[in-house]
Coordinates of C-alpha atoms in Angstrom, one line a residue:
X965 CA -15.3 -55.5 28.5
X966 CA -15.4 -55.5 24.7
X967 CA -13.1 -53.2 22.6
X968 CA -16.7 -51.4 21.3
X969 CA -17.5 -50.6 25.2
X970 CA -14.0 -49.4 25.6
X971 CA -14.2 -46.7 23.0
X972 CA -17.8 -46.0 23.9
X973 CA -16.6 -44.4 27.0
X974 CA -14.2 -41.6 25.5
X975 CA -16.6 -38.8 23.3
X976 CA -13.7 -38.0 20.8
X977 CA -12.8 -41.9 19.9
X978 CA -16.6 -42.8 19.5
X979 CA -17.6 -45.3 16.5
X980 CA -21.2 -43.9 16.7
X981 CA -22.5 -41.9 13.8
X982 CA -24.0 -38.5 14.8
X983 CA -27.3 -37.6 13.5
X984 CA -27.6 -34.7 11.3
X985 CA -30.1 -31.8 12.4
X986 CA -32.0 -30.5 9.6
X987 CA -30.5 -27.2 10.2
X988 CA -26.8 -25.8 8.9
X989 CA -24.3 -28.2 9.8
X990 CA -22.4 -28.0 13.1
X991 CA -19.5 -29.6 12.1
X992 CA -18.2 -26.8 9.6
X993 CA -15.2 -25.6 10.6
X994 CA -13.1 -22.7 9.1
X995 CA -10.3 -24.6 8.0
X996 CA -13.3 -26.5 5.5
X997 CA -14.7 -22.8 4.9
X998 CA -14.8 -21.2 1.2
X999 CA -11.7 -19.0 0.7
X1000 CA -12.5 -15.5 0.9
X1001 CA -11.0 -12.9 -1.7
X1002 CA -9.3 -9.9 0.1
X1003 CA -10.0 -6.4 -1.2
X1004 CA -6.9 -4.2 -1.4
X1005 CA -8.0 -0.8 -1.6
X1006 CA -4.4 0.9 -1.5
X1007 CA -1.9 -0.7 -4.1
X1008 CA 1.4 0.6 -3.6
X1009 CA 4.0 0.2 -6.6
X1010 CA 6.4 -2.6 -5.1
X1011 CA 8.0 -5.5 -7.0
X1012 CA 7.8 -8.8 -6.0
X1013 CA 11.1 -9.7 -5.9
X1014 CA 14.4 -8.2 -6.6
X1015 CA 17.8 -10.3 -7.2
X1016 CA 19.8 -7.6 -5.2
X1017 CA 18.1 -6.0 -2.0
X1018 CA 20.0 -3.2 -2.7
X1019 CA 21.5 -1.2 -6.0
X1020 CA 23.6 1.8 -7.4
X1021 CA 22.2 5.3 -8.1
X1022 CA 23.2 5.2 -11.7
X1023 CA 22.7 7.6 -13.7
X1024 CA 20.1 8.7 -16.7
X1025 CA 22.1 9.3 -19.7
X1026 CA 19.9 11.0 -22.9
X1027 CA 19.6 8.7 -25.6
X1028 CA 22.1 9.7 -29.0
X1029 CA 21.8 6.9 -30.5
X1030 CA 18.8 7.8 -33.4
X1031 CA 16.3 5.5 -31.4
X1032 CA 13.3 6.8 -30.6
X1033 CA 11.8 3.9 -28.1
X1034 CA 9.7 4.5 -25.4
X1035 CA 8.8 8.0 -27.1
X1036 CA 5.7 7.2 -28.8
X1037 CA 2.1 5.7 -27.3
X1038 CA 1.5 2.6 -27.0
X1039 CA -1.9 1.5 -25.4
X1040 CA -3.6 4.9 -25.0
X1041 CA -5.1 7.9 -26.8
X1042 CA -3.0 10.6 -24.7
X1043 CA 0.2 10.6 -22.9
X1044 CA 2.4 12.6 -20.3
X1045 CA 5.7 12.6 -21.9
X1046 CA 8.8 14.0 -19.0
X1047 CA 11.0 16.9 -21.0
X1048 CA 14.2 16.0 -18.9
X1049 CA 16.0 13.0 -16.9
X1050 CA 14.1 12.3 -14.0
X1051 CA 14.2 9.6 -11.2
X1052 CA 10.9 9.2 -10.0
X1053 CA 9.6 7.4 -6.7
X1054 CA 6.6 5.3 -6.2
X1055 CA 5.2 7.9 -4.3
X1056 CA 5.1 10.1 -7.7
X1057 CA 3.8 7.4 -9.8
X1058 CA 1.0 6.3 -7.2
X1059 CA -0.1 10.2 -6.8
X1060 CA -0.2 10.8 -10.7
X1061 CA -2.5 7.3 -11.3
X1062 CA -4.7 8.0 -8.5
X1063 CA -5.4 12.3 -9.7
X1064 CA -5.9 10.7 -13.1
X1065 CA -8.7 7.9 -11.9
X1066 CA -10.6 10.5 -10.1
X1067 CA -10.6 13.1 -12.8
X1068 CA -11.4 10.4 -15.5
X1069 CA -14.1 8.7 -13.0
X1070 CA -17.1 10.0 -14.6
X1071 CA -16.4 8.9 -18.0
X1072 CA -17.3 5.5 -18.6
X1073 CA -14.4 3.2 -20.2
X1074 CA -11.3 5.6 -19.5
X1075 CA -8.3 3.3 -18.9
X1076 CA -5.1 3.9 -17.2
X1077 CA -1.7 3.3 -18.1
X1078 CA 1.8 3.0 -16.4
X1079 CA 4.5 2.7 -18.8
X1080 CA 7.1 2.8 -16.3
X1081 CA 7.6 0.5 -12.8
X1082 CA 9.9 1.3 -10.0
X1083 CA 12.2 -1.5 -9.1
X1084 CA 15.1 0.5 -7.8
X1085 CA 15.7 0.3 -4.4
X1086 CA 17.1 3.6 -3.0
X1087 CA 19.1 3.4 0.2
X1088 CA 19.6 6.9 2.4
X1089 CA 22.2 7.2 4.8
X1090 CA 21.3 10.1 8.2
X1091 CA 22.6 13.5 8.2
X1092 CA 26.2 13.7 9.8
X1093 CA 26.8 10.4 9.0
X1094 CA 30.7 9.5 8.7
X1095 CA 32.3 8.0 6.0
X1096 CA 32.6 4.2 5.8
X1097 CA 30.6 1.8 7.3
X1098 CA 28.8 0.7 4.7
X1099 CA 25.7 1.7 2.2
X1100 CA 22.4 3.3 4.0
X1101 CA 19.2 1.4 5.0
X1102 CA 16.2 1.4 2.0
X1103 CA 14.2 4.1 2.2
X1104 CA 11.8 4.0 -1.3
X1105 CA 11.7 2.4 -4.7
X1106 CA 12.4 4.3 -8.0
X1107 CA 12.8 4.3 -11.7
X1108 CA 14.5 6.6 -13.9
X1109 CA 13.4 8.2 -16.9
X1110 CA 15.2 9.6 -19.8
X1111 CA 14.5 12.9 -22.3
X1112 CA 11.2 11.8 -23.8
X1113 CA 9.9 8.5 -22.1
X1114 CA 6.1 8.6 -22.0
X1115 CA 5.4 7.6 -18.7
X1116 CA 1.5 7.4 -18.2
X1117 CA -1.0 6.8 -20.8
X1118 CA -5.0 7.7 -20.2
X1119 CA -7.8 5.9 -23.4
X1120 CA -11.4 5.6 -23.6
X1121 CA -14.0 5.2 -26.4
X1122 CA -16.1 8.7 -24.8
X1123 CA -12.6 10.7 -23.8
X1124 CA -12.5 14.1 -25.2
X1125 CA -9.2 16.0 -25.7
X1126 CA -10.3 18.6 -22.9
X1127 CA -10.6 16.5 -20.6
X1128 CA -7.9 14.5 -21.5
X1129 CA -5.7 17.8 -21.4
X1130 CA -6.9 18.9 -18.3
X1131 CA -6.9 15.7 -16.7
X1132 CA -3.1 15.4 -17.9
X1133 CA -2.7 18.8 -16.6
X1134 CA -4.0 17.9 -12.8
X1135 CA -1.1 14.4 -13.1
X1136 CA 1.7 16.8 -14.0
X1137 CA 1.5 19.0 -10.9
X1138 CA 2.1 15.8 -8.6
X1139 CA 5.4 15.4 -10.5
X1140 CA 8.7 16.7 -10.3
X1141 CA 9.8 17.7 -13.6
X1142 CA 8.4 19.2 -16.6
X1143 CA 6.1 17.4 -19.2
X1144 CA 4.5 17.4 -22.2
X1145 CA 0.9 15.9 -23.3
X1146 CA 1.0 14.2 -26.7
X1147 CA -1.5 12.1 -28.4
X1148 CA -1.5 9.7 -31.7
X1149 CA -0.6 12.5 -33.7
X1150 CA 2.6 13.5 -31.7
X1151 CA 6.2 12.3 -33.6
X1152 CA 8.7 10.7 -31.7
X1153 CA 11.8 12.1 -30.1
X1154 CA 15.2 11.5 -30.3
X1155 CA 16.7 13.0 -27.1
X1156 CA 15.5 16.2 -27.2
X1157 CA 14.9 16.5 -30.5
X1158 CA 11.1 16.1 -32.6
X1159 CA 11.8 13.4 -35.3
X1160 CA 8.5 15.5 -37.6
X1161 CA 8.0 14.3 -40.7
X1162 CA 11.0 11.6 -40.7
X1163 CA 10.8 8.8 -43.1
X1164 CA 12.0 5.0 -41.1
X1165 CA 14.8 3.7 -43.1
X1166 CA 17.9 1.7 -43.8
X1167 CA 20.2 4.3 -43.3
X1168 CA 21.5 4.9 -38.8
X1169 CA 22.2 8.4 -37.5
X1170 CA 22.8 10.3 -34.2
X1171 CA 20.9 13.0 -32.7
X1172 CA 23.4 15.4 -33.8
X1173 CA 23.1 14.9 -37.5
X1174 CA 19.3 14.2 -37.0
X1175 CA 19.3 18.1 -36.2
X1176 CA 21.6 19.3 -39.0
X1177 CA 20.2 17.4 -41.3
X1178 CA 16.3 18.7 -40.3
X1179 CA 17.8 22.5 -40.4
X1180 CA 19.1 22.1 -43.9
X1181 CA 15.9 20.6 -45.2
X1182 CA 13.9 23.4 -43.4
X1183 CA 16.1 26.0 -45.2
X1184 CA 15.6 24.2 -48.3
X1185 CA 11.8 24.4 -47.9
X1186 CA 12.1 27.8 -47.3
X1187 CA 13.8 28.6 -50.5
X1188 CA 11.6 26.6 -52.7
X1189 CA 13.4 23.8 -53.1
X1190 CA 13.1 20.0 -52.6
X1191 CA 15.6 17.8 -50.4
X1192 CA 15.9 13.7 -50.1
X1193 CA 13.8 12.5 -46.8
X1194 CA 15.7 11.9 -43.5
X1195 CA 15.5 8.1 -42.6
X1196 CA 16.2 7.0 -39.1
X1197 CA 16.4 3.9 -37.6
X1198 CA 14.9 2.7 -34.7

């Protein structure tokens, strides 16, 4: 018996070339099928990876060094700025973002921008648990937002001011902190103090010095005199 005859007895090892039909190929398997993209309807705000599984609780200090970073708009035309230090969870940000997208859906070309991201793991221990035995288990993701931090922005070519303010009020009701709506003309803040009409210059000052200089400037303007502009460095 020849080798070709021996191999012909096994269907899987046959050397015969199969006849291709006119219709679709019968040899197509899921392995060679084109990849299909999965549509994610409910995207959660979760970091891809972190250096450590758990983190300290931490505190949210008030910026008193004269920096105005993060207190003005960057991408959009209107923003939501917090008035007190707060720890926002991923659920808070997701709910506020969904509320804004639902309110701005009829308006073409509007976008929502998140200025903060929940990348801090929060661990919680059960009630009436004795002290010790390590840190609690992971519960949710959160982020820290200081006083005057812009957390979310919206913008678009067809966005009117009254619609933007109404949408921002709906989103602010989903957050556990008092907020204010700002636009491109809103001045930056140093902690809890607004630095309106302040020229940027080479001098650095604290929040207390800025408050005293602004109070002096307002007093002199009420009298009718003139004073030098206050300069703050970022």
